[in-house]
Amino acid sequence: MVLDSPYDVAEGGLAYIEAMESLPLAQTRLLRTAIPGPRSTTLHAERVQHVSSGFGVALPVFIDRAEGGILQDVDGNRIIDFASGIAVTSVGASNPLVQARVRDQLARFTHTCFMVTEYDSFTAVCEWLNTHTPGDFEKRTALFSTGAEAVENAIKIARAATGREKILVFDDAYHGRSLLTMAMTAKENPYKTSFGPFPGEVHRAPMAAPLRWPGGAENATVEALAGVEAVLAAQGADTFAAMVIEPIQGEGGFIVPAPGFLAGLRDIAARHGIVFVLDEIQAGMGRTGRMFASEYEGVAGDLVVTGKALGGGLPLTAVTGRVELMNAVHAGGLGGTYAGNPLACAAALGVFEAFETGDLLAGALRIEDTVRRVLEPLVTEDLPIVEFRGRGAMLAIEFADAATLEPRPLLAAAVAARCHARGVLVLVCGTYGNVIRLLPPLVIGQELLEDGLAVLREAVESVYADSTAGSTADSTAGSAVGAAAVRA
Ligand SMILES: *Cc1c(COP(=O)(O)O)cnc(C)c1O
């Protein structure tokens, strides 16, 4: 297979390509062809011949370069990135601080396996996480490669430390695609369908989701906590090793728990000797405008799991927590061939440097202000959008009938498809697939952000107008690329 450059000889040949690649990628949206364009279409047809069809794709375009808030495809289109590779490239997809450290590490060595011989960047990443995660107590950290692997290791640690087996998780939770984390994940399709049986001892409790709480948002915390106590009582509270929750749910639909719910859970866990685990894989590392989303609720986990943005695009995840828990595991009980790979650790040190020098948390709050100004009014207009929610640069709108809250997934898919066609990459999420989520890189420029939001706003209005005009927008427009929602 030959990967052609999008810049053909007619435009100046190799010298032109080299000149282009040394220039910063223009931070403007540009449509040179339809999306997907002819080169992407050809490459996608080839992909189908070689890649398992088990992998979905949100937008079948092939990327040539990415930087700041732009993904440039092989047809030369410049697409606004409201996905960040699912909350990964928060510091930008080609952040110079990350690139410099990875380049230097690449020249020295790529791998030793930390269980075979050591390197100090691993220690430095652990030290940073021990210092910056919430909780004023002595901590230790263990590094891994994927989020699911880190969540599983948090369970191993909690079991070793407590001598108990059971795990409590919540409605609408997402924790990964490995067998144990699939069991912990709530949504059946596409994550769990046909993949069982799953490991046992996973129990599910209500999540204080304000919008759909049957007793009303103002009662969600008290009633959901009572529901949690009921599940624990029925199963035997002292048989639970861990309680695991996302401080803001990701795949489940960017649901922010009702105020006080996280603190209430922490207190319940403490009362019953259950390890309280915060899965900050999607919401953490600055995404919400604080370094960790649980800071908004003043809550620290006994263990906290990080990933996604931690490695700045290289695979790196971590479990950080109380020293007495982290050191309760027998020597040799934790590890992994690639766990804390040197290139990934170098990248993470670049990510930390970007946060220390770049005021990225302020960037997330600026994004929230701008997005709120454009999208929040949609909730009060005559549109089937029932909530604008999230924090910082982790924001979403939910499509449902205003009166009945009946989810409108096809509308969300059609809006996403229209955004994609116009060069704005948004993702769909939610248990009902009816939520459009925005996860722009924290470094996205203001003009680019506003351009992308204007496209999204226009897409919402025009798709809704089409659907009420009796056209088929609601039933067919979503069958294109937008319906193939990507799942983290
Ligand atoms: C993405 C995600 C995971 C799984 O991470 P992988 O790296 O895909 O294994 C777990 N928990 C949350 C909250 C996530 O968003």
Coordinates of C-alpha atoms and ligand atoms in Angstrom, one line a residue:
M1 CA 0.0 0.0 0.0
V2 CA 1.4 3.4 -1.0
L3 CA 0.5 6.3 1.2
D4 CA 0.5 9.3 -1.1
S5 CA 1.0 12.8 0.3
P6 CA -2.0 15.0 -0.3
Y7 CA 0.4 17.6 -1.8
D8 CA 0.9 16.4 -5.3
V9 CA 3.8 17.2 -7.6
A10 CA 1.7 19.9 -9.4
E11 CA 2.0 21.9 -6.2
G12 CA 5.8 21.8 -6.1
G13 CA 6.8 18.2 -5.3
L14 CA 9.0 17.1 -2.4
A15 CA 10.4 20.6 -1.7
Y16 CA 6.8 21.8 -1.3
I17 CA 5.9 19.0 1.1
E18 CA 9.0 19.6 3.2
A19 CA 8.3 23.3 3.3
M20 CA 4.6 22.6 4.3
E21 CA 5.6 20.2 7.1
S22 CA 8.0 22.7 8.7
L23 CA 5.3 25.3 8.9
P24 CA 2.7 25.4 11.7
L25 CA -0.6 24.0 10.6
A26 CA -3.0 26.9 9.8
Q27 CA -5.6 27.1 12.5
T28 CA -8.6 27.6 10.2
R29 CA -11.3 25.3 8.9
L30 CA -10.8 24.5 5.2
L31 CA -13.0 22.3 2.9
R32 CA -11.1 21.4 -0.3
T33 CA -13.2 18.3 -1.1
A34 CA -16.3 16.6 0.2
I35 CA -15.7 15.0 3.6
P36 CA -14.7 12.2 3.4
G37 CA -12.7 13.2 0.3
P38 CA -11.5 10.9 -2.5
R39 CA -8.2 9.9 -0.9
S40 CA -9.9 9.1 2.4
T41 CA -12.5 7.1 0.6
T42 CA -9.9 5.0 -1.2
L43 CA -7.9 4.4 2.0
H44 CA -11.1 3.4 3.8
A45 CA -12.0 0.9 1.1
E46 CA -8.5 -0.6 1.6
R47 CA -8.9 -0.6 5.4
V48 CA -12.1 -2.7 5.0
Q49 CA -10.0 -5.4 3.2
H50 CA -7.5 -5.6 6.1
V51 CA -9.0 -4.4 9.4
S52 CA -11.5 -6.2 11.6
S53 CA -14.9 -4.8 11.1
G54 CA -15.3 -4.9 14.9
F55 CA -13.6 -1.5 15.0
G56 CA -16.1 1.3 14.3
V57 CA -15.2 4.8 13.2
A58 CA -16.9 8.2 14.0
L59 CA -15.6 9.9 10.8
P60 CA -13.9 7.9 8.1
V61 CA -11.2 10.4 7.1
F62 CA -7.5 9.6 7.2
I63 CA -5.4 12.2 9.0
D64 CA -2.1 13.5 7.7
R65 CA -1.2 16.1 10.4
A66 CA -2.8 17.4 13.5
E67 CA -1.9 20.5 15.6
G68 CA -3.7 22.8 18.0
G69 CA -7.4 22.5 17.1
I70 CA -7.0 21.2 13.6
L71 CA -6.9 17.7 12.0
Q72 CA -5.7 17.9 8.4
D73 CA -6.7 15.0 6.3
V74 CA -5.1 13.4 3.3
D75 CA -7.3 15.4 0.9
G76 CA -6.0 18.6 2.4
N77 CA -9.2 19.4 4.3
R78 CA -8.7 21.1 7.7
I79 CA -11.2 19.8 10.2
I80 CA -11.9 21.4 13.6
D81 CA -11.1 18.9 16.4
F82 CA -13.8 18.8 19.1
A83 CA -12.8 15.3 20.1
S84 CA -9.0 15.3 21.0
G85 CA -8.9 11.6 20.1
I86 CA -11.4 11.1 23.0
A87 CA -10.0 13.5 25.5
V88 CA -6.3 12.5 24.9
T89 CA -4.6 15.4 23.1
S90 CA -5.6 18.0 25.7
V91 CA -2.2 19.8 25.3
G92 CA -2.5 19.6 21.5
A93 CA -1.7 16.7 19.1
S94 CA 1.8 18.0 18.3
N95 CA 2.7 19.9 21.5
P96 CA 6.4 20.9 21.2
L97 CA 7.1 20.2 24.8
V98 CA 5.9 16.6 24.4
Q99 CA 7.6 16.2 21.0
A100 CA 11.0 17.4 22.3
R101 CA 11.0 15.0 25.2
V102 CA 9.8 12.1 23.2
R103 CA 12.3 12.8 20.4
D104 CA 15.2 12.9 23.0
Q105 CA 14.0 9.7 24.6
L106 CA 13.6 8.0 21.2
A107 CA 17.2 8.7 20.4
R108 CA 18.4 7.2 23.7
F109 CA 16.3 4.0 24.0
T110 CA 12.7 3.0 23.5
H111 CA 12.2 0.2 26.0
T112 CA 13.8 -1.8 28.8
C113 CA 10.6 -2.9 30.7
F114 CA 10.5 -1.3 34.1
M115 CA 10.3 -4.8 35.7
V116 CA 13.6 -5.7 34.1
T117 CA 15.8 -2.6 34.5
E118 CA 14.8 0.9 35.7
Y119 CA 14.7 4.5 34.3
D120 CA 14.0 7.6 36.3
S121 CA 11.3 9.2 34.1
F122 CA 9.0 6.4 35.5
T123 CA 9.7 7.6 39.0
A124 CA 9.2 11.3 38.0
V125 CA 5.8 10.6 36.6
C126 CA 4.8 8.8 39.8
E127 CA 6.1 11.6 41.9
W128 CA 4.1 14.2 39.9
L129 CA 0.9 12.2 40.3
N130 CA 1.5 11.7 44.0
T131 CA 1.9 15.4 44.4
H132 CA -0.9 16.7 42.2
T133 CA -3.8 14.2 42.8
P134 CA -6.2 15.3 45.5
G135 CA -5.7 13.9 49.0
D136 CA -3.4 15.2 51.7
F137 CA -1.8 11.8 52.6
E138 CA 1.2 9.8 51.6
K139 CA 0.8 8.2 48.2
R140 CA 2.4 5.8 45.8
T141 CA 1.7 5.3 42.0
A142 CA 1.8 2.4 39.6
L143 CA 1.9 3.0 35.8
F144 CA 0.1 1.0 33.1
S145 CA -0.7 1.3 29.4
T146 CA -4.4 1.4 29.0
G147 CA -7.3 2.7 31.1
A148 CA -9.0 -0.6 31.3
E149 CA -5.8 -2.2 32.6
A150 CA -5.4 0.6 35.2
V151 CA -9.0 0.2 36.4
E152 CA -8.4 -3.6 36.7
N153 CA -5.2 -3.0 38.7
A154 CA -7.1 -0.6 41.1
I155 CA -9.4 -3.6 41.7
K156 CA -6.5 -5.9 42.3
I157 CA -5.0 -3.5 44.8
A158 CA -8.3 -2.9 46.6
R159 CA -8.9 -6.7 46.9
A160 CA -5.3 -7.3 48.1
A161 CA -5.6 -4.6 50.7
T162 CA -9.1 -5.5 52.0
G163 CA -9.2 -9.2 51.6
R164 CA -12.7 -8.7 50.1
E165 CA -14.1 -9.5 46.6
K166 CA -17.1 -7.4 45.6
I167 CA -17.1 -4.2 43.5
L168 CA -19.7 -1.5 43.5
V169 CA -20.2 0.5 40.2
F170 CA -23.0 2.8 39.0
D171 CA -25.6 3.2 36.4
D172 CA -24.3 4.6 33.1
A173 CA -20.7 3.9 34.1
Y174 CA -17.9 3.3 31.6
H175 CA -14.7 1.7 32.7
G176 CA -13.3 0.0 29.6
R177 CA -13.5 -3.0 27.3
S178 CA -11.5 -5.8 29.0
L179 CA -13.6 -8.5 30.6
L180 CA -13.7 -7.1 34.1
T181 CA -14.1 -3.5 33.0
M182 CA -16.9 -4.6 30.5
A183 CA -18.7 -6.1 33.5
M184 CA -18.2 -2.7 35.3
T185 CA -19.5 -0.8 32.3
A186 CA -23.2 -0.3 32.2
K187 CA -24.1 0.0 28.5
E188 CA -24.9 -3.3 26.8
N189 CA -24.5 -2.4 23.1
P190 CA -21.9 -2.1 21.7
Y191 CA -19.6 -2.9 24.6
K192 CA -21.0 -6.1 26.1
T193 CA -23.2 -7.7 23.4
S194 CA -22.1 -11.3 22.7
F195 CA -19.0 -11.0 24.9
G196 CA -20.1 -12.7 28.1
P197 CA -19.9 -14.4 30.5
F198 CA -18.3 -11.7 32.6
P199 CA -16.5 -11.9 35.9
G200 CA -18.8 -12.0 38.9
E201 CA -19.0 -9.9 42.1
V202 CA -19.8 -6.7 40.2
H203 CA -22.8 -4.9 41.6
R204 CA -24.5 -1.8 40.3
A205 CA -26.0 1.1 42.3
P206 CA -28.0 4.2 41.3
M207 CA -26.1 7.2 40.0
A208 CA -27.4 10.7 41.1
A209 CA -28.1 11.8 37.5
P210 CA -30.0 15.1 38.0
L211 CA -31.9 15.3 34.6
R212 CA -33.6 11.9 34.8
W213 CA -33.8 11.3 38.5
P214 CA -37.4 10.1 39.1
G215 CA -37.8 12.0 42.4
G216 CA -36.5 15.3 40.9
A217 CA -33.0 16.7 40.6
E218 CA -33.1 18.3 44.0
N219 CA -33.7 14.9 45.7
A220 CA -31.2 13.0 43.6
T221 CA -28.3 13.0 46.0
V222 CA -30.2 11.9 49.1
E223 CA -32.3 9.3 47.3
A224 CA -29.4 7.9 45.3
L225 CA -27.2 7.6 48.4
A226 CA -30.1 5.7 50.0
G227 CA -30.1 3.4 47.0
V228 CA -26.4 2.8 47.4
E229 CA -26.9 1.9 51.1
A230 CA -29.6 -0.5 50.1
V231 CA -27.4 -2.3 47.6
L232 CA -24.6 -2.6 50.1
A233 CA -27.0 -3.8 52.8
A234 CA -28.5 -6.5 50.6
Q235 CA -25.1 -7.8 49.5
G236 CA -23.3 -7.3 52.8
A237 CA -21.4 -4.0 53.0
D238 CA -18.3 -5.6 54.6
T239 CA -17.9 -7.9 51.5
F240 CA -17.1 -5.0 49.2
A241 CA -13.5 -4.3 48.3
A242 CA -14.0 -1.2 46.1
M243 CA -16.5 1.4 45.0
V244 CA -15.6 2.9 41.6
I245 CA -17.1 6.0 40.1
E246 CA -16.3 8.6 37.4
P247 CA -16.4 12.1 38.9
I248 CA -18.1 13.2 35.6
Q249 CA -19.3 10.3 33.5
G250 CA -17.7 10.1 30.1
E251 CA -19.3 7.6 27.7
G252 CA -22.4 7.5 29.8
G253 CA -23.3 11.1 28.6
F254 CA -21.1 13.6 30.4
I255 CA -23.4 13.3 33.5
V256 CA -22.2 15.5 36.4
P257 CA -23.4 13.9 39.6
A258 CA -25.8 15.9 41.7
P259 CA -23.9 18.1 44.3
G260 CA -22.8 16.2 47.4
F261 CA -23.2 12.7 45.8
L262 CA -19.4 12.1 45.5
A263 CA -18.8 13.3 49.1
G264 CA -21.7 11.1 50.3
L265 CA -20.2 8.1 48.6
R266 CA -16.8 8.7 50.0
D267 CA -18.3 8.8 53.5
I268 CA -20.3 5.6 52.9
A269 CA -17.2 3.9 51.6
A270 CA -15.2 5.0 54.6
R271 CA -17.8 3.9 57.1
H272 CA -17.8 0.3 55.6
G273 CA -14.0 0.0 55.0
I274 CA -14.6 0.0 51.2
V275 CA -11.8 1.5 49.0
F276 CA -13.2 4.6 47.2
V277 CA -11.8 4.7 43.6
L278 CA -12.2 7.7 41.4
D279 CA -11.9 6.9 37.6
E280 CA -10.6 10.3 36.4
I281 CA -9.4 8.8 33.1
Q282 CA -11.6 11.0 30.9
A283 CA -12.4 13.9 33.3
G284 CA -8.9 14.3 34.8
M285 CA -5.7 15.9 33.7
G286 CA -7.1 19.4 33.4
R287 CA -10.0 18.6 31.1
T288 CA -12.6 20.3 33.4
G289 CA -10.7 23.4 34.3
R290 CA -9.2 21.9 37.5
M291 CA -6.4 19.3 37.3
F292 CA -8.9 16.7 38.6
A293 CA -12.7 16.9 38.3
S294 CA -13.3 15.6 41.9
E295 CA -11.7 18.9 43.1
Y296 CA -15.0 20.6 42.3
E297 CA -16.6 18.5 45.0
G298 CA -13.7 18.6 47.4
V299 CA -13.4 14.9 47.3
A300 CA -10.2 12.7 47.2
G301 CA -10.2 9.0 46.2
D302 CA -8.4 6.4 48.2
L303 CA -7.2 5.4 44.8
V304 CA -7.5 7.6 41.6
V305 CA -7.1 6.2 38.1
T306 CA -5.7 8.5 35.3
G307 CA -5.1 7.9 31.6
K308 CA -6.1 9.5 28.3
A309 CA -4.6 13.0 28.5
L310 CA -1.8 11.8 30.9
G311 CA 0.4 10.6 28.1
G312 CA -0.2 13.4 25.6
G313 CA -1.1 10.9 22.9
L314 CA 1.2 8.1 24.0
P315 CA -0.3 5.2 25.9
L316 CA 0.1 5.8 29.6
T317 CA -2.2 5.3 32.6
A318 CA -1.8 5.2 36.3
V319 CA -3.2 4.2 39.7
T320 CA -2.3 6.6 42.5
G321 CA -3.4 6.3 46.1
R322 CA -2.8 5.8 49.8
V323 CA 0.6 4.2 50.5
E324 CA -0.9 1.5 52.7
L325 CA -3.2 0.4 49.9
M326 CA -0.7 0.7 47.0
N327 CA 1.9 -1.2 49.1
A328 CA -0.5 -3.9 50.2
V329 CA 0.2 -5.9 47.1
H330 CA 3.0 -8.6 47.2
A331 CA 6.2 -7.7 45.4
G332 CA 5.9 -8.7 41.7
G333 CA 2.1 -8.6 41.8
L334 CA 1.8 -5.5 39.6
G335 CA 3.4 -4.8 36.3
G336 CA 3.1 -5.2 32.5
T337 CA 5.6 -5.4 29.6
Y338 CA 4.9 -1.9 28.4
A339 CA 3.6 -0.4 31.7
G340 CA 5.2 3.1 32.0
N341 CA 7.1 2.7 28.7
P342 CA 9.9 5.3 28.5
L343 CA 8.5 7.1 25.5
A344 CA 5.1 7.4 27.2
C345 CA 6.8 8.7 30.4
A346 CA 8.8 11.2 28.5
A347 CA 5.5 12.4 26.9
A348 CA 3.8 12.7 30.3
L349 CA 6.7 14.9 31.6
G350 CA 6.1 17.1 28.6
V351 CA 2.4 17.2 29.4
F352 CA 3.2 18.3 33.0
E353 CA 5.5 20.9 31.7
A354 CA 2.8 22.2 29.4
F355 CA 0.4 22.5 32.4
E356 CA 3.1 24.3 34.5
T357 CA 4.0 26.8 31.8
G358 CA 0.8 27.2 29.7
D359 CA -2.2 28.2 31.8
L360 CA -4.2 25.4 30.3
L361 CA -6.7 25.2 33.1
A362 CA -7.6 28.8 32.3
G363 CA -7.9 27.6 28.7
A364 CA -10.5 25.0 29.7
L365 CA -12.5 27.7 31.6
R366 CA -12.3 30.0 28.6
I367 CA -13.7 27.1 26.4
E368 CA -16.5 26.6 28.9
D369 CA -17.5 30.3 28.8
T370 CA -17.5 30.4 25.0
V371 CA -19.4 27.1 24.5
R372 CA -21.9 28.0 27.2
R373 CA -22.6 31.3 25.6
V374 CA -23.4 29.6 22.3
L375 CA -25.1 26.3 23.3
E376 CA -26.9 27.0 26.6
P377 CA -29.5 29.2 24.9
L378 CA -30.5 26.2 22.7
V379 CA -32.1 24.6 25.8
T380 CA -34.6 27.4 26.2
E381 CA -35.4 27.7 22.6
D382 CA -38.1 25.6 20.9
L383 CA -35.7 22.7 20.3
P384 CA -35.5 19.1 21.5
I385 CA -32.4 19.9 23.6
V386 CA -33.1 19.2 27.3
E387 CA -29.8 19.9 28.9
F388 CA -26.4 21.7 28.5
R389 CA -24.0 20.2 31.0
G390 CA -20.4 19.5 31.9
R391 CA -17.4 21.4 33.2
G392 CA -14.5 23.2 31.5
A393 CA -13.7 21.7 28.1
M394 CA -15.9 18.6 28.8
L395 CA -19.4 19.8 27.7
A396 CA -22.4 18.3 26.1
I397 CA -26.0 18.8 24.9
E398 CA -28.6 16.1 25.3
F399 CA -31.3 15.6 22.6
A400 CA -34.7 14.5 23.9
D401 CA -38.3 15.6 23.8
A402 CA -38.8 18.5 26.3
A403 CA -42.0 17.2 27.7
T404 CA -41.3 13.5 28.0
L405 CA -37.5 13.3 28.0
E406 CA -37.9 10.6 25.3
P407 CA -34.3 10.4 23.9
R408 CA -33.7 11.5 20.3
P409 CA -30.6 9.6 19.2
L410 CA -31.3 10.0 15.5
L411 CA -31.4 13.7 15.8
A412 CA -28.0 13.7 17.6
A413 CA -26.6 11.4 14.9
A414 CA -27.9 13.7 12.1
V415 CA -26.5 16.8 13.8
A416 CA -23.1 15.1 14.2
A417 CA -23.2 14.0 10.5
R418 CA -23.9 17.5 9.4
C419 CA -21.1 18.9 11.5
H420 CA -18.7 16.3 10.0
A421 CA -19.7 17.2 6.5
R422 CA -18.9 20.8 7.2
G423 CA -15.5 20.0 8.8
V424 CA -16.3 19.9 12.5
L425 CA -15.5 16.7 14.3
V426 CA -18.0 16.1 17.2
L427 CA -18.7 12.8 19.0
V428 CA -21.9 11.3 20.2
C429 CA -22.2 9.5 23.6
G430 CA -24.7 8.6 26.2
T431 CA -26.5 5.5 27.3
Y432 CA -29.2 6.4 24.7
G433 CA -26.7 7.7 22.1
N434 CA -28.5 11.0 22.2
V435 CA -25.8 13.3 23.6
I436 CA -23.3 15.4 21.5
R437 CA -20.1 15.9 23.5
L438 CA -17.4 18.4 23.0
L439 CA -13.8 17.6 24.0
P440 CA -11.7 20.2 22.2
P441 CA -7.9 20.4 22.9
L442 CA -7.4 22.9 25.7
V443 CA -5.1 24.9 23.4
I444 CA -7.7 25.5 20.7
G445 CA -7.8 29.1 19.4
Q446 CA -10.7 31.3 20.2
E447 CA -11.7 32.0 16.5
L448 CA -11.5 28.3 15.6
L449 CA -13.7 27.4 18.6
E450 CA -16.3 30.0 17.7
D451 CA -16.3 28.9 14.1
G452 CA -16.8 25.2 15.1
L453 CA -19.6 26.2 17.5
A454 CA -21.4 28.3 14.8
V455 CA -21.3 25.2 12.6
L456 CA -22.8 23.1 15.4
R457 CA -25.5 25.6 16.2
E458 CA -26.5 25.8 12.5
A459 CA -26.5 22.0 12.3
V460 CA -28.8 21.7 15.3
E461 CA -31.2 24.3 13.8
S462 CA -31.2 23.0 10.3
V463 CA -31.6 19.3 11.2
Y464 CA -34.4 20.2 13.6
A465 CA -36.1 22.3 10.9
D466 CA -35.8 19.4 8.4
S467 CA -37.2 16.9 10.9
T468 CA -40.3 19.1 11.7
A469 CA -40.8 19.8 8.0
G470 CA -41.7 16.2 7.7
S471 CA -38.6 15.3 5.8
T472 CA -36.7 12.2 6.6
A473 CA -33.8 13.9 8.5
D474 CA -34.7 12.2 11.7
S475 CA -34.9 8.7 10.3
T476 CA -32.2 8.6 7.6
A477 CA -29.7 11.4 7.9
G478 CA -28.1 9.7 10.9
S479 CA -27.5 6.5 8.9
A480 CA -24.3 8.1 7.4
V481 CA -21.1 8.6 9.3
G482 CA -22.7 10.2 12.4
A483 CA -24.6 7.2 13.4
A484 CA -21.4 5.2 13.8
A485 CA -20.6 6.9 17.1
V486 CA -17.2 6.2 18.4
R487 CA -16.9 4.7 21.8
A488 CA -14.1 5.4 24.1
Ligands
LIG1 C1 -11.6 5.7 28.2 C2 -12.0 5.3 29.5 C3 -11.6 4.1 30.1 C4 -10.8 3.1 29.4 O1 -9.6 3.5 28.9 P1 -8.9 2.7 27.7 O2 -7.5 3.4 27.6 O3 -9.7 2.9 26.5 O4 -8.8 1.3 28.2 C5 -12.0 3.9 31.4 N1 -12.7 4.8 32.1 C6 -13.1 6.0 31.6 C7 -13.8 6.9 32.4 C8 -12.8 6.3 30.3 O5 -13.2 7.4 29.7

